[in-house]
Short mmCIF file of C-alpha atoms in Angstrom, two decimals:
data_model
loop_
_atom_site.label_atom_id
_atom_site.label_comp_id
_atom_site.label_asym_id
_atom_site.label_seq_id
_atom_site.Cartn_x
_atom_site.Cartn_y
_atom_site.Cartn_z
CA UNK T 777 8.08 19.44 -74.38
CA UNK T 778 8.98 15.78 -74.74
CA UNK T 779 10.07 14.20 -71.44
CA UNK T 780 11.59 10.78 -70.92
CA UNK T 781 11.91 9.10 -67.52
CA UNK T 782 15.03 7.23 -66.41
CA UNK T 783 15.27 5.57 -63.01
CA UNK T 784 18.89 5.42 -61.82
CA UNK T 785 20.08 1.83 -61.46
CA UNK T 786 22.49 0.51 -58.86
CA UNK T 787 25.01 -0.41 -61.58
CA UNK T 788 25.04 3.22 -62.72
CA UNK T 789 26.50 4.44 -59.42
CA UNK T 790 30.20 4.61 -58.56
CA UNK T 791 32.13 4.45 -55.32
CA UNK T 792 31.64 8.18 -54.73
CA UNK T 793 28.05 7.02 -54.04
CA UNK T 794 26.61 8.91 -57.02
CA UNK T 795 25.63 8.19 -60.62
CA UNK T 796 28.83 7.94 -62.66
CA UNK T 797 29.04 10.96 -64.96
CA UNK T 798 29.55 8.84 -68.10
CA UNK T 799 26.04 7.44 -67.75
CA UNK T 800 24.41 10.80 -68.47
CA UNK T 801 25.74 10.49 -72.04
CA UNK T 802 23.72 7.26 -72.21
CA UNK T 803 20.64 8.94 -70.69
CA UNK T 804 20.93 11.55 -73.45
CA UNK T 805 20.77 8.74 -75.99
CA UNK T 806 17.79 7.15 -74.22
CA UNK T 807 15.93 10.45 -74.36
CA UNK T 808 16.99 11.23 -77.93
CA UNK T 809 16.03 7.83 -79.37
CA UNK T 810 12.67 7.88 -77.55
CA UNK T 811 12.01 11.39 -78.85
CA UNK T 812 12.89 10.43 -82.43
CA UNK T 813 10.78 7.27 -82.16
CA UNK T 814 7.78 9.29 -80.99
CA UNK T 815 8.24 11.58 -83.98
CA UNK T 816 8.44 8.83 -86.59
CA UNK T 817 12.23 8.84 -86.97
CA UNK T 818 13.23 5.81 -84.85
CA UNK T 819 16.89 4.78 -85.19
CA UNK T 820 16.02 1.24 -86.27
CA UNK T 821 13.69 2.62 -88.97
CA UNK T 822 16.54 4.86 -90.21
CA UNK T 823 18.93 1.91 -90.22
CA UNK T 824 16.47 -0.13 -92.29
CA UNK T 825 16.47 2.76 -94.77
CA UNK T 826 20.29 2.51 -94.88
CA UNK T 827 21.08 5.58 -92.77
CA UNK T 828 23.00 5.72 -89.50
CA UNK T 829 23.49 8.83 -87.42
CA UNK T 830 26.86 9.01 -85.62
CA UNK T 831 27.46 11.44 -82.79
CA UNK T 832 29.75 14.37 -83.66
CA UNK T 833 29.96 15.95 -80.21
CA UNK T 834 28.53 15.91 -76.70
CA UNK T 835 28.63 18.59 -74.01
CA UNK T 836 27.42 17.89 -70.52
CA UNK T 837 27.24 20.20 -67.47
CA UNK T 838 26.63 18.40 -64.20
CA UNK T 839 24.59 20.63 -61.88
CA UNK T 840 23.61 18.24 -59.07
CA UNK T 841 24.44 14.62 -58.35
CA UNK T 842 21.93 11.77 -58.45
CA UNK T 843 22.07 8.25 -57.11
CA UNK T 844 20.29 4.89 -56.99
CA UNK T 845 16.57 5.43 -56.43
CA UNK T 846 16.38 8.83 -58.12
CA UNK T 847 14.29 9.22 -61.25
CA UNK T 848 15.34 11.72 -63.90
CA UNK T 849 12.87 13.50 -66.19
CA UNK T 850 14.86 14.16 -69.38
CA UNK T 851 13.53 16.98 -71.59
CA UNK T 852 14.70 16.71 -75.19
CA UNK T 853 14.52 19.32 -77.95
CA UNK T 854 15.97 19.73 -81.44
CA UNK T 855 17.85 23.03 -81.52
CA UNK T 856 19.14 22.90 -85.11
CA UNK T 857 18.71 20.94 -88.31
CA UNK T 858 20.12 22.08 -91.62
CA UNK T 859 19.90 18.93 -93.70
CA UNK T 860 23.41 17.84 -92.69
CA UNK T 861 23.73 18.42 -88.94
CA UNK T 862 21.12 17.67 -86.27
CA UNK T 863 21.51 19.20 -82.80
CA UNK T 864 19.74 18.34 -79.56
CA UNK T 865 19.53 19.96 -76.14
CA UNK T 866 18.68 18.13 -72.92
CA UNK T 867 17.68 19.13 -69.42
CA UNK T 868 17.54 16.42 -66.74
CA UNK T 869 15.56 17.11 -63.60
CA UNK T 870 15.23 15.18 -60.37
CA UNK T 871 11.80 14.48 -58.89
CA UNK T 872 11.95 17.61 -56.73
CA UNK T 873 12.67 19.77 -59.78
CA UNK T 874 16.42 20.16 -59.16
CA UNK T 875 18.30 20.32 -62.44
CA UNK T 876 20.90 17.54 -62.42
CA UNK T 877 22.32 18.01 -65.89
CA UNK T 878 22.16 20.33 -68.91
CA UNK T 879 23.56 18.88 -72.12
CA UNK T 880 23.72 19.05 -75.89
CA UNK T 881 24.81 16.81 -78.75
CA UNK T 882 25.27 17.07 -82.50
CA UNK T 883 24.86 14.37 -85.11
CA UNK T 884 25.36 13.77 -88.82
CA UNK T 885 23.94 11.22 -91.26
CA UNK T 886 25.95 8.62 -93.13
CA UNK T 887 25.15 5.55 -95.18
CA UNK T 888 25.84 2.10 -93.74
CA UNK T 889 29.11 2.19 -95.68
CA UNK T 890 30.14 5.46 -94.04
CA UNK T 891 29.53 7.95 -96.87
CA UNK T 892 27.89 11.28 -95.92
CA UNK T 893 24.20 11.42 -96.72
CA UNK T 894 22.40 14.57 -97.93
CA UNK T 895 19.13 13.85 -96.16
CA UNK T 896 17.15 16.44 -98.12
CA UNK T 897 17.95 14.78 -101.44
CA UNK T 898 18.17 11.12 -100.45
CA UNK T 899 15.34 10.99 -97.90
CA UNK T 900 12.99 13.96 -98.47
CA UNK T 901 10.29 12.53 -96.18
CA UNK T 902 12.75 12.15 -93.29
CA UNK T 903 14.06 15.63 -94.06
CA UNK T 904 10.59 17.15 -93.65
CA UNK T 905 10.04 15.32 -90.36
CA UNK T 906 13.36 16.52 -88.94
CA UNK T 907 12.76 20.09 -90.12
CA UNK T 908 9.41 20.07 -88.32
CA UNK T 909 11.15 19.16 -85.04
CA UNK T 910 13.20 22.38 -84.90
CA UNK T 911 10.26 24.65 -84.36
CA UNK T 912 8.32 22.14 -82.30
CA UNK B 909 53.27 14.66 -72.72
CA UNK B 910 51.62 11.92 -70.71
CA UNK B 911 50.07 9.22 -72.88
CA UNK B 912 47.81 6.39 -71.81
CA UNK B 913 46.94 3.40 -74.01
CA UNK B 914 43.46 1.95 -74.25
CA UNK B 915 42.66 -1.04 -76.46
CA UNK B 916 39.05 -0.99 -77.63
CA UNK B 917 37.10 -3.95 -76.31
CA UNK B 918 34.30 -5.80 -78.09
CA UNK B 919 31.81 -4.75 -75.40
CA UNK B 920 32.63 -1.11 -76.14
CA UNK B 921 31.28 -1.33 -79.69
CA UNK B 922 27.66 -0.81 -80.72
CA UNK B 923 25.57 -2.08 -83.60
CA UNK B 924 26.80 0.71 -85.86
CA UNK B 925 30.02 -1.36 -85.73
CA UNK B 926 31.99 1.36 -83.94
CA UNK B 927 33.00 2.25 -80.38
CA UNK B 928 29.94 3.70 -78.65
CA UNK B 929 30.51 7.41 -78.07
CA UNK B 930 29.72 7.23 -74.33
CA UNK B 931 32.83 5.11 -73.78
CA UNK B 932 35.18 7.97 -74.66
CA UNK B 933 34.01 9.70 -71.47
CA UNK B 934 35.31 6.59 -69.66
CA UNK B 935 38.57 6.63 -71.62
CA UNK B 936 39.02 10.24 -70.48
CA UNK B 937 38.70 9.02 -66.88
CA UNK B 938 41.17 6.19 -67.51
CA UNK B 939 43.70 8.67 -68.86
CA UNK B 940 43.05 11.27 -66.16
CA UNK B 941 43.32 8.86 -63.24
CA UNK B 942 46.50 7.31 -64.67
CA UNK B 943 47.98 10.79 -65.16
CA UNK B 944 47.10 11.86 -61.62
CA UNK B 945 48.47 8.60 -60.23
CA UNK B 946 51.77 9.11 -62.06
CA UNK B 947 51.97 12.59 -60.56
CA UNK B 948 51.34 11.53 -56.97
CA UNK B 949 47.66 12.52 -56.85
CA UNK B 950 45.92 9.15 -57.31
CA UNK B 951 42.15 9.21 -56.72
CA UNK B 952 42.31 6.51 -54.04
CA UNK B 953 45.01 8.49 -52.21
CA UNK B 954 42.80 11.60 -52.34
CA UNK B 955 39.83 9.60 -51.06
CA UNK B 956 41.90 8.32 -48.12
CA UNK B 957 42.64 11.99 -47.34
CA UNK B 958 38.88 12.62 -47.34
CA UNK B 959 38.64 14.40 -50.69
CA UNK B 960 36.62 13.37 -53.72
CA UNK B 961 36.71 15.13 -57.07
CA UNK B 962 33.34 15.14 -58.90
CA UNK B 963 33.14 16.01 -62.58
CA UNK B 964 31.57 19.40 -63.35
CA UNK B 965 31.51 19.14 -67.13
CA UNK B 966 32.70 17.14 -70.12
CA UNK B 967 33.03 18.14 -73.76
CA UNK B 968 33.87 15.64 -76.42
CA UNK B 969 34.37 16.10 -80.18
CA UNK B 970 34.41 12.88 -82.15
CA UNK B 971 36.73 13.23 -85.15
CA UNK B 972 37.03 9.66 -86.42
CA UNK B 973 35.42 6.41 -85.37
CA UNK B 974 37.26 3.48 -83.79
CA UNK B 975 36.30 -0.13 -83.30
CA UNK B 976 37.30 -3.42 -81.69
CA UNK B 977 41.00 -4.03 -82.24
CA UNK B 978 42.01 -0.37 -82.37
CA UNK B 979 44.31 1.03 -79.70
CA UNK B 980 43.97 4.64 -78.63
CA UNK B 981 46.89 6.71 -77.34
CA UNK B 982 45.28 9.22 -74.97
CA UNK B 983 47.29 12.39 -74.30
CA UNK B 984 46.29 14.12 -71.05
CA UNK B 985 47.17 17.64 -69.88
CA UNK B 986 46.05 19.97 -67.09
CA UNK B 987 44.91 23.22 -68.72
CA UNK B 988 43.82 25.09 -65.58
CA UNK B 989 43.99 24.87 -61.80
CA UNK B 990 43.03 27.73 -59.52
CA UNK B 991 42.68 25.97 -56.18
CA UNK B 992 38.99 25.31 -56.75
CA UNK B 993 38.58 24.07 -60.32
CA UNK B 994 40.83 21.62 -62.17
CA UNK B 995 40.59 21.33 -65.95
CA UNK B 996 41.95 18.69 -68.30
CA UNK B 997 42.31 18.40 -72.05
CA UNK B 998 42.59 15.12 -73.94
CA UNK B 999 43.57 14.09 -77.45
CA UNK B 1000 42.98 10.47 -78.50
CA UNK B 1001 44.90 9.13 -81.47
CA UNK B 1002 44.63 5.87 -83.36
CA UNK B 1003 47.73 3.85 -84.15
CA UNK B 1004 48.12 5.51 -87.56
CA UNK B 1005 48.07 8.96 -85.94
CA UNK B 1006 44.45 9.80 -86.89
CA UNK B 1007 42.85 11.89 -84.18
CA UNK B 1008 39.71 10.07 -83.01
CA UNK B 1009 38.63 12.44 -80.26
CA UNK B 1010 39.44 15.82 -78.71
CA UNK B 1011 37.94 16.41 -75.29
CA UNK B 1012 38.01 18.41 -72.07
CA UNK B 1013 36.65 18.08 -68.54
CA UNK B 1014 36.46 20.19 -65.40
CA UNK B 1015 36.43 19.05 -61.80
CA UNK B 1016 36.01 20.40 -58.29
CA UNK B 1017 36.97 19.09 -54.87
CA UNK B 1018 34.56 18.19 -52.10
CA UNK B 1019 34.78 16.39 -48.78
CA UNK B 1020 33.30 12.91 -48.45
CA UNK B 1021 30.24 14.62 -46.97
CA UNK B 1022 29.83 16.84 -50.04
CA UNK B 1023 31.12 20.18 -48.70
CA UNK B 1024 33.38 22.21 -51.04
CA UNK B 1025 37.07 21.92 -50.19
CA UNK B 1026 39.56 24.80 -50.53
CA UNK B 1027 42.50 22.64 -51.56
CA UNK B 1028 45.08 25.38 -50.98
CA UNK B 1029 44.14 25.73 -47.32
CA UNK B 1030 43.08 22.18 -46.46
CA UNK B 1031 45.69 20.24 -48.46
CA UNK B 1032 48.65 22.54 -49.26
CA UNK B 1033 50.84 19.67 -50.43
CA UNK B 1034 48.19 18.48 -52.91
CA UNK B 1035 47.71 22.10 -53.98
CA UNK B 1036 51.41 22.45 -54.86
CA UNK B 1037 51.36 19.20 -56.83
CA UNK B 1038 48.31 20.25 -58.85
CA UNK B 1039 49.73 23.73 -59.48
CA UNK B 1040 52.88 22.14 -60.86
CA UNK B 1041 50.83 20.19 -63.41
CA UNK B 1042 49.48 23.28 -65.18
CA UNK B 1043 52.81 24.34 -66.61
CA UNK B 1044 54.04 20.81 -67.12
CA UNK M 1228 48.86 -20.48 -68.75
CA UNK M 1229 47.72 -17.36 -70.57
CA UNK M 1230 47.23 -14.39 -68.24
CA UNK M 1231 45.66 -11.06 -69.06
CA UNK M 1232 45.92 -8.00 -66.81
CA UNK M 1233 42.99 -5.68 -66.11
CA UNK M 1234 43.32 -2.63 -63.87
CA UNK M 1235 40.01 -1.77 -62.21
CA UNK M 1236 38.75 1.63 -63.32
CA UNK M 1237 36.80 4.11 -61.21
CA UNK M 1238 33.78 3.79 -63.51
CA UNK M 1239 33.72 0.04 -62.83
CA UNK M 1240 32.96 0.55 -59.12
CA UNK M 1241 29.48 0.97 -57.60
CA UNK M 1242 28.23 2.70 -54.50
CA UNK M 1243 29.00 -0.35 -52.38
CA UNK M 1244 32.59 0.81 -52.99
CA UNK M 1245 33.51 -2.30 -54.98
CA UNK M 1246 33.77 -3.37 -58.62
CA UNK M 1247 30.23 -3.93 -59.90
CA UNK M 1248 29.73 -7.66 -60.47
CA UNK M 1249 28.52 -7.20 -64.07
CA UNK M 1250 31.96 -5.95 -65.08
CA UNK M 1251 33.58 -9.34 -64.48
CA UNK M 1252 31.58 -10.66 -67.46
CA UNK M 1253 33.37 -7.97 -69.47
CA UNK M 1254 36.76 -8.89 -67.97
CA UNK M 1255 36.08 -12.47 -69.11
CA UNK M 1256 35.60 -11.14 -72.64
CA UNK M 1257 38.79 -9.06 -72.40
CA UNK M 1258 40.75 -12.14 -71.36
CA UNK M 1259 39.08 -14.42 -73.89
CA UNK M 1260 39.56 -12.11 -76.88
CA UNK M 1261 43.21 -11.48 -75.93
CA UNK M 1262 43.77 -15.23 -75.57
CA UNK M 1263 42.18 -15.97 -78.96
CA UNK M 1264 44.14 -13.14 -80.57
CA UNK M 1265 47.41 -14.53 -79.19
CA UNK M 1266 46.48 -17.91 -80.65
CA UNK M 1267 45.69 -16.67 -84.15
CA UNK M 1268 41.88 -16.66 -83.74
CA UNK M 1269 41.16 -12.97 -83.10
CA UNK M 1270 37.46 -12.03 -83.19
CA UNK M 1271 37.95 -9.41 -85.90
CA UNK M 1272 39.77 -11.99 -88.04
CA UNK M 1273 36.86 -14.40 -87.57
CA UNK M 1274 34.37 -11.69 -88.47
CA UNK M 1275 36.29 -10.94 -91.66
CA UNK M 1276 35.94 -14.66 -92.48
CA UNK M 1277 32.17 -14.29 -91.96
CA UNK M 1278 31.94 -16.02 -88.59
CA UNK M 1279 30.69 -14.55 -85.31
CA UNK M 1280 30.76 -16.34 -81.98
CA UNK M 1281 27.80 -15.49 -79.72
CA UNK M 1282 27.89 -16.36 -76.03
CA UNK M 1283 25.61 -19.24 -75.00
CA UNK M 1284 26.13 -19.04 -71.23
CA UNK M 1285 28.21 -17.47 -68.48
CA UNK M 1286 28.75 -18.60 -64.90
CA UNK M 1287 30.56 -16.44 -62.41
CA UNK M 1288 31.44 -17.08 -58.75
CA UNK M 1289 32.58 -14.01 -56.86
CA UNK M 1290 35.11 -15.01 -54.20
CA UNK M 1291 36.51 -11.67 -53.04
CA UNK M 1292 35.67 -8.09 -53.93
CA UNK M 1293 37.98 -5.72 -55.80
CA UNK M 1294 37.93 -1.98 -56.22
CA UNK M 1295 39.53 0.98 -58.01
CA UNK M 1296 43.30 0.59 -57.98
CA UNK M 1297 43.33 -3.22 -57.92
CA UNK M 1298 44.81 -5.11 -60.85
CA UNK M 1299 43.38 -8.50 -61.81
CA UNK M 1300 45.44 -11.23 -63.44
CA UNK M 1301 42.93 -13.19 -65.54
CA UNK M 1302 43.94 -16.76 -66.41
CA UNK M 1303 42.09 -18.12 -69.44
CA UNK M 1304 41.88 -21.72 -70.67
CA UNK M 1305 39.80 -23.62 -73.23
CA UNK M 1306 38.09 -26.49 -71.43
CA UNK M 1307 36.14 -27.96 -74.34
CA UNK M 1308 35.85 -27.72 -78.11
CA UNK M 1309 33.86 -30.18 -80.19
CA UNK M 1310 33.55 -28.33 -83.49
CA UNK M 1311 30.25 -26.74 -82.44
CA UNK M 1312 30.67 -25.52 -78.86
CA UNK M 1313 33.72 -23.76 -77.39
CA UNK M 1314 34.08 -23.50 -73.61
CA UNK M 1315 36.39 -21.34 -71.52
CA UNK M 1316 37.33 -21.22 -67.85
CA UNK M 1317 38.69 -18.15 -66.07
CA UNK M 1318 40.39 -17.48 -62.75
CA UNK M 1319 40.90 -13.86 -61.71
CA UNK M 1320 43.48 -13.11 -59.04
CA UNK M 1321 44.34 -9.93 -57.19
CA UNK M 1322 47.92 -8.80 -56.88
CA UNK M 1323 48.35 -10.57 -53.52
CA UNK M 1324 47.17 -13.86 -55.05
CA UNK M 1325 43.64 -13.75 -53.59
CA UNK M 1326 41.17 -15.31 -56.02
CA UNK M 1327 38.49 -12.70 -56.79
CA UNK M 1328 36.47 -14.66 -59.32
CA UNK M 1329 36.15 -18.11 -60.91
CA UNK M 1330 34.09 -18.23 -64.07
CA UNK M 1331 33.21 -20.11 -67.25
CA UNK M 1332 31.51 -19.39 -70.56
CA UNK M 1333 30.36 -21.31 -73.60
CA UNK M 1334 30.12 -20.13 -77.19
CA UNK M 1335 28.89 -21.26 -80.59
CA UNK M 1336 29.68 -20.19 -84.15
CA UNK M 1337 27.25 -18.65 -86.58
CA UNK M 1338 27.48 -16.89 -89.93
CA UNK M 1339 26.93 -13.15 -90.13
CA UNK M 1340 23.36 -13.97 -91.16
CA UNK M 1341 22.81 -16.07 -88.01
CA UNK M 1342 22.99 -19.59 -89.45
CA UNK M 1343 24.93 -22.19 -87.40
CA UNK M 1344 28.41 -22.86 -88.75
CA UNK M 1345 30.09 -26.29 -88.69
CA UNK M 1346 33.60 -24.98 -88.11
CA UNK M 1347 35.28 -28.28 -88.99
CA UNK M 1348 33.78 -28.30 -92.47
CA UNK M 1349 33.59 -24.58 -93.25
CA UNK M 1350 36.86 -23.44 -91.66
CA UNK M 1351 39.18 -26.46 -91.23
CA UNK M 1352 42.20 -24.27 -90.41
CA UNK M 1353 40.31 -22.47 -87.62
CA UNK M 1354 39.05 -25.86 -86.41
CA UNK M 1355 42.60 -27.18 -86.03
CA UNK M 1356 43.69 -24.08 -84.13
CA UNK M 1357 40.76 -24.32 -81.71
CA UNK M 1358 41.29 -28.06 -81.21
CA UNK M 1359 44.92 -27.38 -80.30
CA UNK M 1360 43.82 -25.01 -77.53
CA UNK M 1361 41.96 -27.67 -75.54
CA UNK M 1362 45.05 -29.58 -74.54
CA UNK M 1363 47.23 -26.51 -74.29
CA UNK A 878 4.66 -13.37 -60.88
CA UNK A 879 6.54 -10.07 -60.70
CA UNK A 880 7.53 -8.76 -64.14
CA UNK A 881 9.80 -5.86 -64.92
CA UNK A 882 10.08 -4.27 -68.37
CA UNK A 883 13.41 -3.25 -69.90
CA UNK A 884 13.61 -1.65 -73.36
CA UNK A 885 16.93 -2.41 -75.03
CA UNK A 886 18.96 0.76 -75.60
CA UNK A 887 21.26 1.44 -78.53
CA UNK A 888 24.27 1.62 -76.19
CA UNK A 889 23.50 -1.92 -75.00
CA UNK A 890 24.13 -3.41 -78.45
CA UNK A 891 27.50 -4.50 -79.81
CA UNK A 892 28.95 -4.78 -83.29
CA UNK A 893 27.42 -8.24 -83.73
CA UNK A 894 24.20 -6.20 -83.94
CA UNK A 895 22.74 -7.71 -80.76
CA UNK A 896 22.47 -6.83 -77.08
CA UNK A 897 25.89 -7.45 -75.49
CA UNK A 898 25.61 -10.46 -73.18
CA UNK A 899 27.08 -8.61 -70.17
CA UNK A 900 24.04 -6.33 -70.07
CA UNK A 901 21.71 -9.16 -69.07
CA UNK A 902 23.54 -9.29 -65.73
CA UNK A 903 22.47 -5.64 -65.33
CA UNK A 904 18.90 -6.42 -66.41
CA UNK A 905 18.86 -9.09 -63.66
CA UNK A 906 19.79 -6.38 -61.16
CA UNK A 907 17.12 -4.03 -62.55
CA UNK A 908 14.49 -6.72 -62.10
CA UNK A 909 15.77 -7.82 -58.68
CA UNK A 910 15.94 -4.33 -57.20
CA UNK A 911 12.47 -3.46 -58.54
CA UNK A 912 11.10 -6.70 -57.10
CA UNK A 913 12.68 -6.07 -53.68
CA UNK A 914 11.45 -2.47 -53.74
CA UNK A 915 7.90 -3.60 -54.46
CA UNK A 916 8.15 -5.99 -51.52
CA UNK A 917 9.40 -3.45 -49.00
CA UNK A 918 13.08 -4.44 -49.15
CA UNK A 919 14.53 -1.74 -51.42
CA UNK A 920 18.35 -1.69 -51.61
CA UNK A 921 18.58 1.93 -50.48
CA UNK A 922 16.37 1.14 -47.47
CA UNK A 923 18.67 -1.78 -46.60
CA UNK A 924 21.73 0.45 -46.96
CA UNK A 925 20.20 3.02 -44.61
CA UNK A 926 19.79 0.16 -42.09
CA UNK A 927 23.52 -0.57 -42.53
CA UNK A 928 23.19 -3.71 -44.66
CA UNK A 929 24.54 -4.28 -48.16
CA UNK A 930 23.91 -7.38 -50.24
CA UNK A 931 26.85 -8.38 -52.46
CA UNK A 932 26.40 -10.85 -55.29
CA UNK A 933 27.94 -14.28 -54.70
CA UNK A 934 27.26 -15.79 -58.12
CA UNK A 935 25.43 -15.33 -61.39
CA UNK A 936 24.46 -17.88 -64.04
CA UNK A 937 23.02 -16.84 -67.34
CA UNK A 938 21.82 -18.95 -70.30
CA UNK A 939 21.27 -17.00 -73.47
CA UNK A 940 18.42 -18.57 -75.47
CA UNK A 941 17.73 -15.97 -78.15
CA UNK A 942 19.35 -12.67 -79.05
CA UNK A 943 17.72 -9.28 -78.66
CA UNK A 944 18.59 -5.90 -80.06
CA UNK A 945 17.75 -2.19 -80.01
CA UNK A 946 13.98 -1.73 -80.05
CA UNK A 947 13.13 -5.00 -78.28
CA UNK A 948 11.46 -4.88 -74.89
CA UNK A 949 12.17 -7.63 -72.35
CA UNK A 950 9.66 -8.73 -69.74
CA UNK A 951 11.82 -9.95 -66.84
CA UNK A 952 10.11 -12.36 -64.42
CA UNK A 953 11.80 -12.46 -61.01
CA UNK A 954 11.31 -14.99 -58.20
CA UNK A 955 13.06 -15.83 -54.93
CA UNK A 956 14.01 -19.50 -55.06
CA UNK A 957 15.77 -19.78 -51.69
CA UNK A 958 16.30 -17.84 -48.49
CA UNK A 959 17.81 -19.37 -45.38
CA UNK A 960 18.71 -16.30 -43.34
CA UNK A 961 22.20 -16.14 -44.84
CA UNK A 962 21.85 -16.71 -48.58
CA UNK A 963 19.18 -15.27 -50.88
CA UNK A 964 18.68 -16.77 -54.34
CA UNK A 965 16.77 -15.43 -57.32
CA UNK A 966 15.69 -16.88 -60.66
CA UNK A 967 14.92 -14.84 -63.76
CA UNK A 968 13.23 -15.48 -67.08
CA UNK A 969 13.45 -12.79 -69.75
CA UNK A 970 10.93 -12.87 -72.60
CA UNK A 971 10.69 -10.85 -75.78
CA UNK A 972 7.41 -9.25 -76.80
CA UNK A 973 6.44 -12.28 -78.92
CA UNK A 974 6.97 -14.62 -75.94
CA UNK A 975 10.35 -15.96 -77.08
CA UNK A 976 12.57 -16.67 -74.07
CA UNK A 977 15.76 -14.65 -74.50
CA UNK A 978 17.48 -15.55 -71.23
CA UNK A 979 17.13 -17.80 -68.16
CA UNK A 980 19.28 -16.82 -65.22
CA UNK A 981 19.91 -17.10 -61.48
CA UNK A 982 21.90 -15.26 -58.85
CA UNK A 983 22.79 -15.70 -55.18
CA UNK A 984 23.45 -13.03 -52.59
CA UNK A 985 24.61 -12.64 -49.01
CA UNK A 986 24.24 -9.87 -46.44
CA UNK A 987 27.10 -7.92 -44.89
CA UNK A 988 27.43 -4.79 -42.82
CA UNK A 989 28.77 -1.61 -44.41
CA UNK A 990 32.14 -2.60 -42.93
CA UNK A 991 32.04 -5.99 -44.64
CA UNK A 992 31.19 -8.27 -41.69
CA UNK A 993 28.64 -11.05 -42.37
CA UNK A 994 25.18 -10.24 -41.07
CA UNK A 995 22.80 -12.83 -39.56
CA UNK A 996 19.62 -11.25 -40.90
CA UNK A 997 17.32 -13.29 -38.64
CA UNK A 998 18.97 -11.96 -35.49
CA UNK A 999 20.00 -8.45 -36.57
CA UNK A 1000 16.98 -7.54 -38.70
CA UNK A 1001 14.04 -9.81 -37.75
CA UNK A 1002 11.52 -7.69 -39.67
CA UNK A 1003 13.59 -7.89 -42.89
CA UNK A 1004 14.04 -11.62 -42.26
CA UNK A 1005 10.26 -12.17 -42.16
CA UNK A 1006 9.77 -10.19 -45.36
CA UNK A 1007 12.44 -12.18 -47.21
CA UNK A 1008 11.08 -15.50 -45.90
CA UNK A 1009 7.65 -14.58 -47.22
CA UNK A 1010 9.09 -14.10 -50.72
CA UNK A 1011 10.21 -17.73 -51.09
CA UNK A 1012 6.74 -19.16 -51.21
CA UNK A 1013 5.23 -16.22 -53.04
#
């Protein structure tokens, strides 16, 4: 499974002494964009094609805290793709294997102008690539 | 119902031209802390008592995008409190009444050292205040 | 002098227990955009005209720390405008009058495509408004 | 010279389409903390010793914009250390060698309680390590 590493930065901590929970939403994006890039669907490539992929929802369960100095291994997988909606799941583990966070997100596809895009029809090659990720 | 206003800042937008989705998790915190402060349970007051309240989970459904110049009215409500877990719901509306985001979060209570805190026993006054928020 | 209020949020603190220094650069932007908006030069209005105003430099001296619960009063002034470069100064004060931060920034004007814009020639009305701010 | 790599994330861009200028202050911290870690003076090690190192000032000149997909090579050097003040300089280059940002920052040392720390007297070993960085 694809894994992305993120080292927690000092600016990502809060005065509770731990990584602020909002940052995990950003780590999800770091993992997701790296995963898509590795599989030939990088966000900037999509944007050049005239497609953007807004986030429809995020869910995040915090299992253990992290802080400055920790490194997270972020596992990313596509759990659903039906030509309209793309869903990801994420597991973030600390170096000792402790699960820090389990999360998911869903995404759609729109044109630069904001109109919904039927990927299958408009971008068949991208469609095939995304389909292949589900069973990966 | 309690409402908190947040004006979207330029630094909260991304290159899709809209407010980056991770920032809504921060807007939830802005609304929640303002709500708790108004009801005599401000985070800094809790911390002085030796209690911190980490986030257990967040869920966020993005219904409409916002951007620089928009102002969100964030409605905050306590949906559950059982002495151990505190849950909030949020609705964020644009100035024209469009719902931009519907969200929820859950929280626990721990001592500064990280040990779980039974609020009812350790802080009965805080417990009563939080209980009163559920039916508010 | 124009003053903008910013209440420090929990997510703006770091594990030193204070507002992370990078956030003051964002407070400068909050103050600057509010100031320009009040003076008829709002960023979104400029962007609709086809002009964006990238930041050329920032300088920030941290005089006293702040933390969650503090409210900063941010004074903003235009210190220079010559038709090409626009400069701002900022003083941020805590509620008791303690100066937390003294800062400055400089900005230029480019078209959406990135080409330099001679404001005086291309947008004479904007030019007059900006000129008027220097001596304000 | 020490170089640290930072890949620009989508959440670091703004609606101008470029990396928001405030993030470079965070990239400075990423480079600085990595540099200190490599030289045996990691922030978390200092904190365990009871020393924190607040930022006194930052200066940042933006020379060229970057955006999602770019990778910055951040060169970090200590330009001054006199036992009380520690100063860093930074140069950030894009993959094609274009300089995106030239910056500097200064720092002091205080105890967890906020009292100034004379590093030379209180932490002679740390003092020697920091001194050695100036001429490196």
